[in-house]
PDB file of C-alpha atoms in Angstrom:
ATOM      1  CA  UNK A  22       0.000   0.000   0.000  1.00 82.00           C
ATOM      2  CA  UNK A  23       1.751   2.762  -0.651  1.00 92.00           C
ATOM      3  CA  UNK A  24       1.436   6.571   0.946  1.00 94.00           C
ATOM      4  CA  UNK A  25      -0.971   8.643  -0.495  1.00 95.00           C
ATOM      5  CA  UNK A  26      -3.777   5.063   0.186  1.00 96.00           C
ATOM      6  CA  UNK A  27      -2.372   4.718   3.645  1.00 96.00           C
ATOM      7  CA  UNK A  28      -3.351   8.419   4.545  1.00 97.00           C
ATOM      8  CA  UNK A  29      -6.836   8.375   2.548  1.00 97.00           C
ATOM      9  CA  UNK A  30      -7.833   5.148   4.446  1.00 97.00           C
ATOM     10  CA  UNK A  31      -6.418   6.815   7.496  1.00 97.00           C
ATOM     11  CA  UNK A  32      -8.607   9.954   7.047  1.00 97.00           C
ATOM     12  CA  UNK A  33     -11.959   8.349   6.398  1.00 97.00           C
ATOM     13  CA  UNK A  34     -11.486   5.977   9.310  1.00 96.00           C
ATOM     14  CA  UNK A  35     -10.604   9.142  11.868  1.00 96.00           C
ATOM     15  CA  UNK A  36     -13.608  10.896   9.737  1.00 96.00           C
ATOM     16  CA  UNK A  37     -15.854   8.495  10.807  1.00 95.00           C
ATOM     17  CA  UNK A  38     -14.890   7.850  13.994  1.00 93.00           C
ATOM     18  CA  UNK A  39     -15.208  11.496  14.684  1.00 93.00           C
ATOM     19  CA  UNK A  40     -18.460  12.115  12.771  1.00 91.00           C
ATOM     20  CA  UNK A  41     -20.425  12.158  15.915  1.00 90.00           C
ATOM     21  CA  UNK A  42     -18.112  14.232  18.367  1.00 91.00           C
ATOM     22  CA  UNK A  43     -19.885  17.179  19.743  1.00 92.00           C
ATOM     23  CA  UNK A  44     -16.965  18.376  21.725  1.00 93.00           C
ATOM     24  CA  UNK A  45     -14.803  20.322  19.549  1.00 94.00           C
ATOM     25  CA  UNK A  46     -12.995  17.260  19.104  1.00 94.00           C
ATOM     26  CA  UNK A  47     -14.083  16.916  15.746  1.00 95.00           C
ATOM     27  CA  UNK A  48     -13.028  15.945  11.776  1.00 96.00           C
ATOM     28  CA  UNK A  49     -12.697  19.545  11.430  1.00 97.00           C
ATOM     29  CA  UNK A  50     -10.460  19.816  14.609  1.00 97.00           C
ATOM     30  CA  UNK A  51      -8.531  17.372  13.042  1.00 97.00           C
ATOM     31  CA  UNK A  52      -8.399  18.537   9.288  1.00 97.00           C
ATOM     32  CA  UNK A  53      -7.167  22.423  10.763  1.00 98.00           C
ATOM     33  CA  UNK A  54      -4.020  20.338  12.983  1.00 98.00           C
ATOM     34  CA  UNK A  55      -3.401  18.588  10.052  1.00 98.00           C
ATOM     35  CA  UNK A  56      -2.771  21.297   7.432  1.00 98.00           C
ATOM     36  CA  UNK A  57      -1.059  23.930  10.339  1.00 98.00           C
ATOM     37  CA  UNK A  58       1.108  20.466  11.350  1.00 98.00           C
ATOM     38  CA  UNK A  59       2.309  20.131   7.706  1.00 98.00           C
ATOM     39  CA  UNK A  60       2.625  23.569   7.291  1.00 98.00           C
ATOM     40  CA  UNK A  61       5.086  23.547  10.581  1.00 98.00           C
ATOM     41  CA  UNK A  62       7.022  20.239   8.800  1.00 98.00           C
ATOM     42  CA  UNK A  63       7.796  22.387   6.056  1.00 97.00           C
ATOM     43  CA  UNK A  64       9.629  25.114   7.743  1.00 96.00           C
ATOM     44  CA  UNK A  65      11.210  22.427   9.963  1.00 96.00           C
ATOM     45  CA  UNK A  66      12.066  20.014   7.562  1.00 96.00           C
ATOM     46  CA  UNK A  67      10.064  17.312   9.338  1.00 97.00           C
ATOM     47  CA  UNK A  68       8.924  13.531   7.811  1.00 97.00           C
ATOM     48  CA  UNK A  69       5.654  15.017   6.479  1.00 97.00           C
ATOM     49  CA  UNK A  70       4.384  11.468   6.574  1.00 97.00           C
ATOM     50  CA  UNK A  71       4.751  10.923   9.854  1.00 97.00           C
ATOM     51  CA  UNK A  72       3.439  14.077  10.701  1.00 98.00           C
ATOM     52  CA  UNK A  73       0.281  13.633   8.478  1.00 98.00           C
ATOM     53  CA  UNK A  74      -0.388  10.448   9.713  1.00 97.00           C
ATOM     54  CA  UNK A  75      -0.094  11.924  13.797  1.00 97.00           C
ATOM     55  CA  UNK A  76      -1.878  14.450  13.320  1.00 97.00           C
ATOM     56  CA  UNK A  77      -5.126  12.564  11.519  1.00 97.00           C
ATOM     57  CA  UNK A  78      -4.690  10.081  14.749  1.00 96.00           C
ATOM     58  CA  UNK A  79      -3.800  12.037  17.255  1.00 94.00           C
ATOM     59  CA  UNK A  80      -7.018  12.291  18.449  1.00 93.00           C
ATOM     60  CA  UNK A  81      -8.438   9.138  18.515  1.00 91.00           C
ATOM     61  CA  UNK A  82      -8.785   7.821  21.470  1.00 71.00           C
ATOM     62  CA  UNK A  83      -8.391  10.738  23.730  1.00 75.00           C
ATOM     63  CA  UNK A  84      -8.415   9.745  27.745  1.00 70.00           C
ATOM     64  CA  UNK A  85     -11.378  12.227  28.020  1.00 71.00           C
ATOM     65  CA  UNK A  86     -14.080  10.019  26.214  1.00 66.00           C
ATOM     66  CA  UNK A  87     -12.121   6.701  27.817  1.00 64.00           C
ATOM     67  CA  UNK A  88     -12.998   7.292  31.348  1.00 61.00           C
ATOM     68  CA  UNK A  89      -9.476   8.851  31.809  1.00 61.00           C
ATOM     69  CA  UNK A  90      -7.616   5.839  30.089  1.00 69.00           C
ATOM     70  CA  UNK A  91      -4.733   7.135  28.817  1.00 72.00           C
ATOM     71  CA  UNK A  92      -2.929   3.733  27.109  1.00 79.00           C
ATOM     72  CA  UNK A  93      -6.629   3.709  25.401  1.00 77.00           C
ATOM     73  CA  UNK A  94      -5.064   6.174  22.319  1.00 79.00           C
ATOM     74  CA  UNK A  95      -1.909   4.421  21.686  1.00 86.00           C
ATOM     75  CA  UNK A  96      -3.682   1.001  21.794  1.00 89.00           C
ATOM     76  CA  UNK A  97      -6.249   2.090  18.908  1.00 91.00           C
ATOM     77  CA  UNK A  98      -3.846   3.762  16.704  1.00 93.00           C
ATOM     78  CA  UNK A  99      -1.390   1.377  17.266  1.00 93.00           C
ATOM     79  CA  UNK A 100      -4.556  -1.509  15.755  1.00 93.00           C
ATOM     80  CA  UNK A 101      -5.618   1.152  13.085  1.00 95.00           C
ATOM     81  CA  UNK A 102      -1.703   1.445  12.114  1.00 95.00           C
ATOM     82  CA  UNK A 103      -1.198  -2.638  12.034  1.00 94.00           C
ATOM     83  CA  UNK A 104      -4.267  -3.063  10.325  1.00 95.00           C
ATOM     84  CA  UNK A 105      -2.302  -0.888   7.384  1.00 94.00           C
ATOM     85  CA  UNK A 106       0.711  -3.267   7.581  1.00 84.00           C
ATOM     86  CA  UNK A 107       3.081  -0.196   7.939  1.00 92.00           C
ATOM     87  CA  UNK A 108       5.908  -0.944   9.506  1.00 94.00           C
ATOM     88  CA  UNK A 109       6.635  -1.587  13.548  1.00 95.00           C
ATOM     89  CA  UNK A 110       9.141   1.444  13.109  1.00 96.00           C
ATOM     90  CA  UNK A 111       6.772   3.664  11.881  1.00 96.00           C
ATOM     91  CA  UNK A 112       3.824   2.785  13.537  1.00 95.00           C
ATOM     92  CA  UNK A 113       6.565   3.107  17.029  1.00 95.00           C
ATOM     93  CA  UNK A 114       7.210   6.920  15.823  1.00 95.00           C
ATOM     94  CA  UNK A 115       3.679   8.086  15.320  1.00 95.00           C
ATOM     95  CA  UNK A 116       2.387   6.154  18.428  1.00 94.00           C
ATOM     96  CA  UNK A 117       4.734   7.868  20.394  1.00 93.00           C
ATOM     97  CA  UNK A 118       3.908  11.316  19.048  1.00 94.00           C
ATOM     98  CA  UNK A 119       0.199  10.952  19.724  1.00 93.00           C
ATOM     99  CA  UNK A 120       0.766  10.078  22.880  1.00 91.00           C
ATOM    100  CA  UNK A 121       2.885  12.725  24.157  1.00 90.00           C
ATOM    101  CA  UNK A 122       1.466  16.218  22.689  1.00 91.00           C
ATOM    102  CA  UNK A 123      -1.197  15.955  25.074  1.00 89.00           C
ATOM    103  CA  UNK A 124      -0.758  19.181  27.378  1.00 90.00           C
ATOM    104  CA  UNK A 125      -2.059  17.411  30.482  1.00 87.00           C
ATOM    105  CA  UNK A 126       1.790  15.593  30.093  1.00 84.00           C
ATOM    106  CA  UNK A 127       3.391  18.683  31.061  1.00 87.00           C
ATOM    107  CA  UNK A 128       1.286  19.075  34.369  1.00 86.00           C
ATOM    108  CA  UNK A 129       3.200  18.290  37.658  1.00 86.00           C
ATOM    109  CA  UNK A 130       1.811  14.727  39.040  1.00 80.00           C
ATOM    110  CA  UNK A 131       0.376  15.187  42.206  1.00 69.00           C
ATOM    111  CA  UNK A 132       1.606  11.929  43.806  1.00 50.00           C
ATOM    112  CA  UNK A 133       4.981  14.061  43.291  1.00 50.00           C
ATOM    113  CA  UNK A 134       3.965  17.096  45.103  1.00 47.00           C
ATOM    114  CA  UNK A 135       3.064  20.303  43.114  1.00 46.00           C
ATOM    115  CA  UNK A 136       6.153  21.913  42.949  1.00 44.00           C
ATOM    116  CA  UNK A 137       8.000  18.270  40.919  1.00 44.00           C
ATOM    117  CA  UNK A 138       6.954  18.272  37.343  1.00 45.00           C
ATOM    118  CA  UNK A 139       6.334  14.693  35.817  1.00 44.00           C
ATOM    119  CA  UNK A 140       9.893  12.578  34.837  1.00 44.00           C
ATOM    120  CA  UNK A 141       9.041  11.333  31.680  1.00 48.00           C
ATOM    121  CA  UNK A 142      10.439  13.841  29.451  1.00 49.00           C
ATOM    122  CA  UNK A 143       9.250  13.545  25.694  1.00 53.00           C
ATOM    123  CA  UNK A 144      12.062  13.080  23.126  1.00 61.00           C
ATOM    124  CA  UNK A 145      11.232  16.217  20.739  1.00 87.00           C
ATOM    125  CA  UNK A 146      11.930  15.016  17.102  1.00 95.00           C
ATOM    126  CA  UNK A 147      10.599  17.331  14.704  1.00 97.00           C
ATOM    127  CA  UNK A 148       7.561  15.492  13.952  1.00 97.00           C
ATOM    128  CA  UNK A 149       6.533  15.875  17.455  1.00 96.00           C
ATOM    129  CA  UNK A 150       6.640  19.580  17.603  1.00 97.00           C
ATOM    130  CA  UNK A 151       5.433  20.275  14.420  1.00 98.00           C
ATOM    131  CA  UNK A 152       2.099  18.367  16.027  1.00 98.00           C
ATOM    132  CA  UNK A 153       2.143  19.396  19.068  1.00 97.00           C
ATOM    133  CA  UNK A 154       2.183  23.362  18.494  1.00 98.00           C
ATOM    134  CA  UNK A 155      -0.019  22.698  15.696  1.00 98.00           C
ATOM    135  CA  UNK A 156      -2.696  21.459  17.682  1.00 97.00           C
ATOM    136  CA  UNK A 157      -1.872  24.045  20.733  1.00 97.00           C
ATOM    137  CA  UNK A 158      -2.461  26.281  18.103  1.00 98.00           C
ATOM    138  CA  UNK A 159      -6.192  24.790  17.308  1.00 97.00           C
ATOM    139  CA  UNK A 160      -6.644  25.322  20.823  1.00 97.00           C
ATOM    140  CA  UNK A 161      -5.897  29.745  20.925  1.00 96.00           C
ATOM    141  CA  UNK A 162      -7.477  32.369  18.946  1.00 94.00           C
ATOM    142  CA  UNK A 163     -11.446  32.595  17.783  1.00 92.00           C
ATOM    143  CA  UNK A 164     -11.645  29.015  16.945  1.00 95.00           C
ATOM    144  CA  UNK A 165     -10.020  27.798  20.595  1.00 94.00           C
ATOM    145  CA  UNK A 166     -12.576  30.426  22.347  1.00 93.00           C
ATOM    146  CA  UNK A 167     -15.203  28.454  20.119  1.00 94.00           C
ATOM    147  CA  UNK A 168     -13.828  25.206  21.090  1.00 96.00           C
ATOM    148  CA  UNK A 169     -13.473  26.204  25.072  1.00 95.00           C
ATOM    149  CA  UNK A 170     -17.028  26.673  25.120  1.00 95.00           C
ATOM    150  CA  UNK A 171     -18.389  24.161  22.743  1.00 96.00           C
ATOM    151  CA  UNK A 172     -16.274  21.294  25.114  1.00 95.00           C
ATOM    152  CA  UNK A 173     -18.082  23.183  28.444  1.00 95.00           C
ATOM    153  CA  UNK A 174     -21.552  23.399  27.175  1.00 95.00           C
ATOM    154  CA  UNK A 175     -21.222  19.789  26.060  1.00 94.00           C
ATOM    155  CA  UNK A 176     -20.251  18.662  29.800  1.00 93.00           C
ATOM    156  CA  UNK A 177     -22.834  20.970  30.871  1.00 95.00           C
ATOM    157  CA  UNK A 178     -19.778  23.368  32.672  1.00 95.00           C
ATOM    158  CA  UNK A 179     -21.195  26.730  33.635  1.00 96.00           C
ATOM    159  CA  UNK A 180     -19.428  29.697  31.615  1.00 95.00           C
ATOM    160  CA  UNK A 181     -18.079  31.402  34.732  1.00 93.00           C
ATOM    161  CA  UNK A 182     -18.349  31.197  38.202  1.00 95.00           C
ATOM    162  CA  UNK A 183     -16.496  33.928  40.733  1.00 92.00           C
ATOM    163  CA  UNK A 184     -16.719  31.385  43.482  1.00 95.00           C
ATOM    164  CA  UNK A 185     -14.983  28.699  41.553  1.00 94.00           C
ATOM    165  CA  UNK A 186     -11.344  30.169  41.584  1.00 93.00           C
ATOM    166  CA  UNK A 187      -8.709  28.896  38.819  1.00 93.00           C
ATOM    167  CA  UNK A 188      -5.643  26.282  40.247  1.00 91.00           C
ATOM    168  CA  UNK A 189      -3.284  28.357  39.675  1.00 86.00           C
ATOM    169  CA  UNK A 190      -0.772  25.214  39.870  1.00 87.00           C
ATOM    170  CA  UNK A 191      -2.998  22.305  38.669  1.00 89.00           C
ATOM    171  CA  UNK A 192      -1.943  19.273  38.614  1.00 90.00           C
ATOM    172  CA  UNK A 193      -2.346  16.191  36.113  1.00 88.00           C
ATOM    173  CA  UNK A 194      -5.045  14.393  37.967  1.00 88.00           C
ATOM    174  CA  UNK A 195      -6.691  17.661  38.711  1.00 89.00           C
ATOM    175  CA  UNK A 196      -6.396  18.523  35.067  1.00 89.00           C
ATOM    176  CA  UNK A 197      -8.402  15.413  34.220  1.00 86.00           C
ATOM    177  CA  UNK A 198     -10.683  15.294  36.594  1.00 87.00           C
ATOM    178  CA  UNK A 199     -12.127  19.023  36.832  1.00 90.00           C
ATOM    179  CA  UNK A 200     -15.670  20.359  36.729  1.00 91.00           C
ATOM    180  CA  UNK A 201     -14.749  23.944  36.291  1.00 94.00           C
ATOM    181  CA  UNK A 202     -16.293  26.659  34.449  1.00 96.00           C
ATOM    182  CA  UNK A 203     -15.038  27.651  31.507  1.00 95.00           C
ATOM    183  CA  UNK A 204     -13.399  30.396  31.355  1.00 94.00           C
ATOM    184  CA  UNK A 205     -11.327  29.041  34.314  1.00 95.00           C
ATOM    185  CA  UNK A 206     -10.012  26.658  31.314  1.00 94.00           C
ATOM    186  CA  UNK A 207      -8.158  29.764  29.851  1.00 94.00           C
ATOM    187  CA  UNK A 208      -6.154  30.514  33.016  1.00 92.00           C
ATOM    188  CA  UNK A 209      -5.209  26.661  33.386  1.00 93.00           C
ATOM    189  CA  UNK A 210      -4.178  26.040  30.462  1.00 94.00           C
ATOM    190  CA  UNK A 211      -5.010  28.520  27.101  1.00 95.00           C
ATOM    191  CA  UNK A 212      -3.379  31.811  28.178  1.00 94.00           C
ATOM    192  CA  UNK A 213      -0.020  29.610  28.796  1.00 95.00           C
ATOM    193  CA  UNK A 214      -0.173  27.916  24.910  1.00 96.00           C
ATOM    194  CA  UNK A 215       2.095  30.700  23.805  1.00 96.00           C
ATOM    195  CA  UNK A 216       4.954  30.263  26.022  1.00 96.00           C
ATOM    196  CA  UNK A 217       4.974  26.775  25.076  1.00 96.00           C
ATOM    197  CA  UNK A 218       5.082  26.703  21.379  1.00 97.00           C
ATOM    198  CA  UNK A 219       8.123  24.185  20.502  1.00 97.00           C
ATOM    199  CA  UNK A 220       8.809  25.791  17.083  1.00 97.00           C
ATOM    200  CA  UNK A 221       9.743  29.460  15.517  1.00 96.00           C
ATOM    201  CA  UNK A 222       6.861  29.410  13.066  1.00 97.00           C
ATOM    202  CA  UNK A 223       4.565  28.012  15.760  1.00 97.00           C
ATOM    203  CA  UNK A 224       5.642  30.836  18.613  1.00 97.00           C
ATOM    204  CA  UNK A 225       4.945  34.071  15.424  1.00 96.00           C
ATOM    205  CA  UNK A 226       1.276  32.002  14.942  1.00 96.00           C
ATOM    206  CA  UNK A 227       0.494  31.746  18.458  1.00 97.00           C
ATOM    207  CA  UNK A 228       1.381  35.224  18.997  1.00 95.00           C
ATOM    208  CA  UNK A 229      -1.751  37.146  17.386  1.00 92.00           C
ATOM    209  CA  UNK A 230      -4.025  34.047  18.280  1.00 94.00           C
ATOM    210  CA  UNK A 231      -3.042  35.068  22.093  1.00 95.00           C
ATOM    211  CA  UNK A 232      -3.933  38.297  21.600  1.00 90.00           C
ATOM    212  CA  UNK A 233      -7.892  37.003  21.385  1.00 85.00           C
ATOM    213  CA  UNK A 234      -7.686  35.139  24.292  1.00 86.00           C
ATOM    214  CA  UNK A 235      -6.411  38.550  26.191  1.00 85.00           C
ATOM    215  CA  UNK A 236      -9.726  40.921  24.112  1.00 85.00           C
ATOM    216  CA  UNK A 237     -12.102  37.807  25.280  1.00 81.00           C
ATOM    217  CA  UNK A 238     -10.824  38.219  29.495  1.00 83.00           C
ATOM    218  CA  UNK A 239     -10.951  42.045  29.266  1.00 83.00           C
ATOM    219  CA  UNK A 240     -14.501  41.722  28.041  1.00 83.00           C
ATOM    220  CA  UNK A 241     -15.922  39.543  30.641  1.00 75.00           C
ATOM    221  CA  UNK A 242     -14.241  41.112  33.634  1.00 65.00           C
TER     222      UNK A 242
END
């Protein structure tokens, strides 16, 4: 099978996984962290296959819709991957790419205490930060203010709540586990997206989608 089958068979099967999502989580989601990924690849002279193939998959599977599983990713795009018969190499280097870009992986653990962040530290090939800020990057500006609120409203999160204070040093577990409004989702985790871009085309994009995030607080408060 060669490249170009391998990604159209990959796209209709994350297509129709995702047909249903109502999260912001959707094909859509997917289709905008695919094209900014491979626009990143370019600039960083990444594997553009690879990176294609992550960011169609890097969703699937997501420890939010698996009761917090987070081995329940790797495990179904490691299946989808096989089912391909692309190589154990390859499918190793995308596996390991969708399951690291995940922001709740650079949380401290709280078993550690707040102040430890977690010890696995990623190995950051190319095609792992071309992802990764690509799909930060899905996450900031007009569409990740749409997206915030689309995810709340679909957990039934209230929009804002003064007595419901942000963690100003959440941890992983809290990450995964919390019923907070919405906009305390921005001070957790959005406003910080720009600091954290891997890449130098990733940090100049980030940089005016930040700016919407900032317009969107002073509004509100």
């Amino acid at each position: 099978m060669d490249r170009q089958e391998i990604i159209k068979k990959t796209e209709l099967f994350v297509r129709e996984t995702l047909s249903k999502d109502g999260t912001g989580h959707d094909w859509w989601h997917i289709h905008r962290v695919r094209n900014l990924a491979k626009r990143i690849a370019h600039h960083e002279e990444a594997d553009i296959f690879i990176v294609e193939l992550a960011a169609l998959l890097h969703d699937i599977g997501d420890y939010k819709f698996f009761q917090g599983d987070e081995e329940a990713g790797a495990v179904k795009v490691e299946e989808w991957l096989s089912s391909l018969e692309i190589s154990p190499s390859l499918i190793d280097k995308i596996v390991k790419i969708t399951s690291q870009i995940s922001f709740m992986h650079t949380l401290p653990d709280k078993s550690k205490g707040r102040s430890k962040k977690n010890s696995a530290i990623p190995t950051l090939s190319k095609e792992l930060m071309a992802v990764t800020d690509a799909d930060r990057l899905d996450a900031m500006g007009a569409i990740g203010i749409a997206r915030a609120f689309t995810y709340g409203g679909f957990f039934n999160r209230p929009i804002y709540d003064p007595n419901i204070k942000p963690s100003k040093f959440i941890t992983k577990e809290e990450y995964k586990t919390t019923e907070a409004p919405s906009i305390n989702h921005f001070y957790e985790k959005l406003i910080k997206l720009k600091d954290m871009m891997y890449t130098k085309l990733g940090r100049k994009m980030a940089k005016r989608r930040h700016r919407f995030f900032k317009s969107l607080l002073k509004t509100i408060f």
